Amino acid sequence: MWDKPEVLNRITKAVLAFTLLFALWVAGRAALEQRYPFSQVTVEGAAHSDTQHAVQALLPKLAGGFFSMDLQDARLRLETLPWVRRADVRRAWPDRLFVTLEEHEAAAAWNDRATLSTAGEVFPVRPAANLPRVLAPEGMEREVARRYGEFAQAAAPLGLKVEQVVLSPRQSWHLRLSSGIEVELGRERIEERMQRFARFYPQAVTAVGAIARVDMRYPNGFSAQRASAPSPLPSKANQQEKRA
């Protein structure tokens, strides 16, 4: 084949034609970007200053104009920002770009290394000092977020906040509330036990004063320990068989 001039001429012409078409495509793309650049960029949903700064730094790096920008690529790059849960990018003729962000809503500090959202997702942001602390096995994020919401809702009418949630590898729940009281919920009937705690806690405080710890792992009651007492207070609950 290589010793036939007519074949070589055809190959050469084909290569030249392809090169010319590619050059025209590149030139046309560049011309479109220069002719139809985005002159107005609107960003919504960036509540945190960290996100605002990161978006402003990222936008100039998103290549393309009205016709040539890869909106999918832009969305994926925006969703790599720490606070961003979801991003939507769209354009409007002739020169507008709209960026809508949904940020994570912080719920708690996750294992002292990241932040847990109210949706049960861990994202790589250093947790704020005022967030409740969660210590739990990896993979339990959604369950912990759901339970935390239940605990917080039950404690709120008592004027208390959940400061710490510990879920052991054996799936046993332990809480510390803003009053300093420790609440042992165990592994079973978690919601019912928390509701029982909320129902009887005011009566227990009125009867015995400050309480350091309560153990809710009883069928119908609980044991309580005074803040100044080294051992649990005698109660009806102490006569019942404690469960998990």
PDB file of C-alpha atoms in Angstrom, residues 60-243:
ATOM      1  CA  PRO A  60     -13.951  31.766  36.905  1.00  0.00           C
ATOM      2  CA  LYS A  61     -12.530  28.268  36.487  1.00  0.00           C
ATOM      3  CA  LEU A  62     -15.710  26.940  34.872  1.00  0.00           C
ATOM      4  CA  ALA A  63     -14.821  27.018  31.205  1.00  0.00           C
ATOM      5  CA  GLY A  64     -17.281  28.035  28.534  1.00  0.00           C
ATOM      6  CA  GLY A  65     -19.844  30.577  27.490  1.00  0.00           C
ATOM      7  CA  PHE A  66     -23.590  30.363  26.907  1.00  0.00           C
ATOM      8  CA  PHE A  67     -23.355  27.640  24.248  1.00  0.00           C
ATOM      9  CA  SER A  68     -20.240  25.803  25.319  1.00  0.00           C
ATOM     10  CA  MET A  69     -20.350  25.501  29.126  1.00  0.00           C
ATOM     11  CA  ASP A  70     -20.772  21.930  30.370  1.00  0.00           C
ATOM     12  CA  LEU A  71     -23.537  22.409  32.945  1.00  0.00           C
ATOM     13  CA  GLN A  72     -23.219  18.859  34.268  1.00  0.00           C
ATOM     14  CA  ASP A  73     -19.507  19.342  34.925  1.00  0.00           C
ATOM     15  CA  ALA A  74     -20.205  22.682  36.612  1.00  0.00           C
ATOM     16  CA  ARG A  75     -22.816  21.064  38.871  1.00  0.00           C
ATOM     17  CA  LEU A  76     -20.505  18.225  39.876  1.00  0.00           C
ATOM     18  CA  ARG A  77     -17.668  20.609  40.672  1.00  0.00           C
ATOM     19  CA  LEU A  78     -19.923  22.769  42.825  1.00  0.00           C
ATOM     20  CA  GLU A  79     -21.113  19.682  44.716  1.00  0.00           C
ATOM     21  CA  THR A  80     -17.531  18.956  45.779  1.00  0.00           C
ATOM     22  CA  LEU A  81     -17.609  22.055  48.013  1.00  0.00           C
ATOM     23  CA  PRO A  82     -17.857  20.988  51.691  1.00  0.00           C
ATOM     24  CA  TRP A  83     -21.122  22.697  52.634  1.00  0.00           C
ATOM     25  CA  VAL A  84     -22.910  21.986  49.341  1.00  0.00           C
ATOM     26  CA  ARG A  85     -25.360  19.090  49.366  1.00  0.00           C
ATOM     27  CA  ARG A  86     -26.868  19.677  45.936  1.00  0.00           C
ATOM     28  CA  ALA A  87     -26.306  22.160  43.119  1.00  0.00           C
ATOM     29  CA  ASP A  88     -28.351  23.188  40.113  1.00  0.00           C
ATOM     30  CA  VAL A  89     -26.841  25.154  37.223  1.00  0.00           C
ATOM     31  CA  ARG A  90     -28.893  26.613  34.367  1.00  0.00           C
ATOM     32  CA  ARG A  91     -28.521  29.341  31.774  1.00  0.00           C
ATOM     33  CA  ALA A  92     -30.896  31.961  30.402  1.00  0.00           C
ATOM     34  CA  TRP A  93     -30.560  33.768  27.104  1.00  0.00           C
ATOM     35  CA  PRO A  94     -28.533  35.664  26.248  1.00  0.00           C
ATOM     36  CA  ASP A  95     -25.880  35.872  28.958  1.00  0.00           C
ATOM     37  CA  ARG A  96     -27.197  34.786  32.351  1.00  0.00           C
ATOM     38  CA  LEU A  97     -26.046  31.897  34.514  1.00  0.00           C
ATOM     39  CA  PHE A  98     -28.065  30.786  37.551  1.00  0.00           C
ATOM     40  CA  VAL A  99     -26.512  28.695  40.319  1.00  0.00           C
ATOM     41  CA  THR A 100     -28.815  27.348  43.035  1.00  0.00           C
ATOM     42  CA  LEU A 101     -27.265  25.578  46.011  1.00  0.00           C
ATOM     43  CA  GLU A 102     -28.738  23.450  48.777  1.00  0.00           C
ATOM     44  CA  GLU A 103     -26.431  23.454  51.775  1.00  0.00           C
ATOM     45  CA  HIS A 104     -26.162  20.856  54.500  1.00  0.00           C
ATOM     46  CA  GLU A 105     -27.950  21.747  57.740  1.00  0.00           C
ATOM     47  CA  ALA A 106     -25.603  20.939  60.606  1.00  0.00           C
ATOM     48  CA  ALA A 107     -27.061  18.809  63.400  1.00  0.00           C
ATOM     49  CA  ALA A 108     -24.102  17.498  65.410  1.00  0.00           C
ATOM     50  CA  ALA A 109     -20.370  16.869  65.556  1.00  0.00           C
ATOM     51  CA  TRP A 110     -19.693  13.395  64.158  1.00  0.00           C
ATOM     52  CA  ASN A 111     -16.993  11.420  66.010  1.00  0.00           C
ATOM     53  CA  ASP A 112     -15.042  14.645  66.651  1.00  0.00           C
ATOM     54  CA  ARG A 113     -13.866  14.813  63.018  1.00  0.00           C
ATOM     55  CA  ALA A 114     -16.726  16.003  60.786  1.00  0.00           C
ATOM     56  CA  THR A 115     -20.279  17.339  60.848  1.00  0.00           C
ATOM     57  CA  LEU A 116     -23.516  15.340  60.754  1.00  0.00           C
ATOM     58  CA  SER A 117     -26.432  16.921  58.895  1.00  0.00           C
ATOM     59  CA  THR A 118     -30.102  16.766  59.822  1.00  0.00           C
ATOM     60  CA  ALA A 119     -30.528  14.459  56.802  1.00  0.00           C
ATOM     61  CA  GLY A 120     -28.080  11.963  58.289  1.00  0.00           C
ATOM     62  CA  GLU A 121     -25.162  12.770  55.989  1.00  0.00           C
ATOM     63  CA  VAL A 122     -21.596  13.373  57.162  1.00  0.00           C
ATOM     64  CA  PHE A 123     -19.745  16.177  55.388  1.00  0.00           C
ATOM     65  CA  PRO A 124     -16.104  17.276  55.776  1.00  0.00           C
ATOM     66  CA  VAL A 125     -16.523  20.475  57.770  1.00  0.00           C
ATOM     67  CA  ARG A 126     -14.889  20.993  61.139  1.00  0.00           C
ATOM     68  CA  PRO A 127     -17.786  20.904  63.627  1.00  0.00           C
ATOM     69  CA  ALA A 128     -18.725  24.106  65.408  1.00  0.00           C
ATOM     70  CA  ALA A 129     -18.061  24.197  69.139  1.00  0.00           C
ATOM     71  CA  ASN A 130     -21.745  24.702  69.980  1.00  0.00           C
ATOM     72  CA  LEU A 131     -22.953  21.567  68.205  1.00  0.00           C
ATOM     73  CA  PRO A 132     -23.971  18.491  70.212  1.00  0.00           C
ATOM     74  CA  ARG A 133     -21.462  15.663  70.133  1.00  0.00           C
ATOM     75  CA  VAL A 134     -22.195  12.285  68.542  1.00  0.00           C
ATOM     76  CA  LEU A 135     -20.039   9.191  69.001  1.00  0.00           C
ATOM     77  CA  ALA A 136     -21.288   6.291  66.898  1.00  0.00           C
ATOM     78  CA  PRO A 137     -20.159   3.521  64.534  1.00  0.00           C
ATOM     79  CA  GLU A 138     -19.637   4.434  60.895  1.00  0.00           C
ATOM     80  CA  GLY A 139     -22.631   3.599  58.750  1.00  0.00           C
ATOM     81  CA  MET A 140     -25.162   4.622  61.424  1.00  0.00           C
ATOM     82  CA  GLU A 141     -25.397   8.261  60.338  1.00  0.00           C
ATOM     83  CA  ARG A 142     -29.039   8.253  59.217  1.00  0.00           C
ATOM     84  CA  GLU A 143     -30.250   6.285  62.230  1.00  0.00           C
ATOM     85  CA  VAL A 144     -28.386   8.583  64.617  1.00  0.00           C
ATOM     86  CA  ALA A 145     -29.773  11.716  62.952  1.00  0.00           C
ATOM     87  CA  ARG A 146     -33.303  10.342  63.177  1.00  0.00           C
ATOM     88  CA  ARG A 147     -32.929   9.343  66.823  1.00  0.00           C
ATOM     89  CA  TYR A 148     -31.280  12.636  67.703  1.00  0.00           C
ATOM     90  CA  GLY A 149     -34.335  14.448  66.357  1.00  0.00           C
ATOM     91  CA  GLU A 150     -36.587  12.304  68.566  1.00  0.00           C
ATOM     92  CA  PHE A 151     -34.424  12.895  71.647  1.00  0.00           C
ATOM     93  CA  ALA A 152     -34.263  16.652  71.075  1.00  0.00           C
ATOM     94  CA  GLN A 153     -38.024  16.860  70.586  1.00  0.00           C
ATOM     95  CA  ALA A 154     -38.695  14.949  73.813  1.00  0.00           C
ATOM     96  CA  ALA A 155     -36.208  17.010  75.839  1.00  0.00           C
ATOM     97  CA  ALA A 156     -37.295  20.445  74.592  1.00  0.00           C
ATOM     98  CA  PRO A 157     -40.504  20.743  76.711  1.00  0.00           C
ATOM     99  CA  LEU A 158     -38.344  20.080  79.786  1.00  0.00           C
ATOM    100  CA  GLY A 159     -36.140  23.048  78.952  1.00  0.00           C
ATOM    101  CA  LEU A 160     -33.280  20.681  78.137  1.00  0.00           C
ATOM    102  CA  LYS A 161     -31.058  20.148  75.108  1.00  0.00           C
ATOM    103  CA  VAL A 162     -29.208  17.041  74.006  1.00  0.00           C
ATOM    104  CA  GLU A 163     -25.476  17.703  74.392  1.00  0.00           C
ATOM    105  CA  GLN A 164     -24.113  14.240  73.602  1.00  0.00           C
ATOM    106  CA  VAL A 165     -25.354  11.036  71.993  1.00  0.00           C
ATOM    107  CA  VAL A 166     -23.326   7.841  72.280  1.00  0.00           C
ATOM    108  CA  LEU A 167     -24.272   4.739  70.313  1.00  0.00           C
ATOM    109  CA  SER A 168     -22.131   1.763  71.286  1.00  0.00           C
ATOM    110  CA  PRO A 169     -21.051  -0.995  68.876  1.00  0.00           C
ATOM    111  CA  ARG A 170     -23.720  -3.133  70.579  1.00  0.00           C
ATOM    112  CA  GLN A 171     -26.385  -0.565  69.572  1.00  0.00           C
ATOM    113  CA  SER A 172     -26.926   0.758  73.105  1.00  0.00           C
ATOM    114  CA  TRP A 173     -27.937   4.432  73.415  1.00  0.00           C
ATOM    115  CA  HIS A 174     -26.622   6.831  76.052  1.00  0.00           C
ATOM    116  CA  LEU A 175     -27.406  10.566  76.317  1.00  0.00           C
ATOM    117  CA  ARG A 176     -26.081  13.566  78.179  1.00  0.00           C
ATOM    118  CA  LEU A 177     -28.447  16.512  78.487  1.00  0.00           C
ATOM    119  CA  SER A 178     -27.752  20.199  79.053  1.00  0.00           C
ATOM    120  CA  SER A 179     -28.510  19.884  82.778  1.00  0.00           C
ATOM    121  CA  GLY A 180     -25.619  17.418  83.038  1.00  0.00           C
ATOM    122  CA  ILE A 181     -27.875  14.418  83.575  1.00  0.00           C
ATOM    123  CA  GLU A 182     -26.874  11.129  81.934  1.00  0.00           C
ATOM    124  CA  VAL A 183     -29.688   9.026  80.438  1.00  0.00           C
ATOM    125  CA  GLU A 184     -29.185   5.313  79.773  1.00  0.00           C
ATOM    126  CA  LEU A 185     -31.693   4.088  77.172  1.00  0.00           C
ATOM    127  CA  GLY A 186     -30.241   0.703  76.253  1.00  0.00           C
ATOM    128  CA  ARG A 187     -30.958  -1.163  73.028  1.00  0.00           C
ATOM    129  CA  GLU A 188     -34.732  -1.743  73.037  1.00  0.00           C
ATOM    130  CA  ARG A 189     -37.881   0.413  72.962  1.00  0.00           C
ATOM    131  CA  ILE A 190     -35.764   3.534  72.610  1.00  0.00           C
ATOM    132  CA  GLU A 191     -38.526   5.972  71.695  1.00  0.00           C
ATOM    133  CA  GLU A 192     -40.868   4.661  74.409  1.00  0.00           C
ATOM    134  CA  ARG A 193     -38.130   4.912  77.053  1.00  0.00           C
ATOM    135  CA  MET A 194     -37.281   8.471  76.068  1.00  0.00           C
ATOM    136  CA  GLN A 195     -40.946   9.460  76.253  1.00  0.00           C
ATOM    137  CA  ARG A 196     -41.199   7.834  79.679  1.00  0.00           C
ATOM    138  CA  PHE A 197     -38.153   9.795  80.823  1.00  0.00           C
ATOM    139  CA  ALA A 198     -39.740  13.045  79.635  1.00  0.00           C
ATOM    140  CA  ARG A 199     -42.969  12.190  81.430  1.00  0.00           C
ATOM    141  CA  PHE A 200     -41.458  11.360  84.828  1.00  0.00           C
ATOM    142  CA  TYR A 201     -38.379  13.597  84.924  1.00  0.00           C
ATOM    143  CA  PRO A 202     -40.148  16.704  86.354  1.00  0.00           C
ATOM    144  CA  GLN A 203     -41.669  14.610  89.152  1.00  0.00           C
ATOM    145  CA  ALA A 204     -38.316  13.034  89.982  1.00  0.00           C
ATOM    146  CA  VAL A 205     -36.569  16.409  90.156  1.00  0.00           C
ATOM    147  CA  THR A 206     -39.311  17.780  92.407  1.00  0.00           C
ATOM    148  CA  ALA A 207     -39.065  14.754  94.696  1.00  0.00           C
ATOM    149  CA  VAL A 208     -35.307  14.327  95.045  1.00  0.00           C
ATOM    150  CA  GLY A 209     -33.648  17.444  93.609  1.00  0.00           C
ATOM    151  CA  ALA A 210     -30.733  17.415  91.174  1.00  0.00           C
ATOM    152  CA  ILE A 211     -30.246  14.097  89.378  1.00  0.00           C
ATOM    153  CA  ALA A 212     -26.957  12.923  87.913  1.00  0.00           C
ATOM    154  CA  ARG A 213     -28.088   9.787  86.089  1.00  0.00           C
ATOM    155  CA  VAL A 214     -31.199   7.842  85.190  1.00  0.00           C
ATOM    156  CA  ASP A 215     -31.402   4.296  83.885  1.00  0.00           C
ATOM    157  CA  MET A 216     -34.474   3.729  81.725  1.00  0.00           C
ATOM    158  CA  ARG A 217     -33.817   0.034  81.067  1.00  0.00           C
ATOM    159  CA  TYR A 218     -36.787  -1.133  83.140  1.00  0.00           C
ATOM    160  CA  PRO A 219     -40.196  -2.270  81.829  1.00  0.00           C
ATOM    161  CA  ASN A 220     -42.290   0.481  83.433  1.00  0.00           C
ATOM    162  CA  GLY A 221     -40.009   2.719  85.490  1.00  0.00           C
ATOM    163  CA  PHE A 222     -36.433   3.828  85.979  1.00  0.00           C
ATOM    164  CA  SER A 223     -33.702   4.173  88.558  1.00  0.00           C
ATOM    165  CA  ALA A 224     -32.218   7.547  89.420  1.00  0.00           C
ATOM    166  CA  GLN A 225     -29.041   8.722  91.098  1.00  0.00           C
ATOM    167  CA  ARG A 226     -28.817  12.049  92.902  1.00  0.00           C
ATOM    168  CA  ALA A 227     -26.109  14.423  91.774  1.00  0.00           C
ATOM    169  CA  SER A 228     -24.477  14.063  95.205  1.00  0.00           C
ATOM    170  CA  ALA A 229     -25.245  10.374  95.747  1.00  0.00           C
ATOM    171  CA  PRO A 230     -22.751   7.613  94.855  1.00  0.00           C
ATOM    172  CA  SER A 231     -25.453   4.983  94.290  1.00  0.00           C
ATOM    173  CA  PRO A 232     -28.947   4.878  92.733  1.00  0.00           C
ATOM    174  CA  LEU A 233     -31.927   6.014  94.774  1.00  0.00           C
ATOM    175  CA  PRO A 234     -34.307   3.299  96.014  1.00  0.00           C
ATOM    176  CA  SER A 235     -37.381   3.270  93.818  1.00  0.00           C
ATOM    177  CA  LYS A 236     -40.057   0.997  92.485  1.00  0.00           C
ATOM    178  CA  ALA A 237     -38.018   0.671  89.326  1.00  0.00           C
ATOM    179  CA  ASN A 238     -35.166  -0.929  91.234  1.00  0.00           C
ATOM    180  CA  GLN A 239     -37.394  -3.877  92.084  1.00  0.00           C
ATOM    181  CA  GLN A 240     -37.991  -4.638  88.411  1.00  0.00           C
ATOM    182  CA  GLU A 241     -35.788  -6.676  86.153  1.00  0.00           C
ATOM    183  CA  LYS A 242     -33.565  -4.415  84.109  1.00  0.00           C
ATOM    184  CA  ARG A 243     -33.527  -5.087  80.381  1.00  0.00           C
TER     185      ARG A 243
END
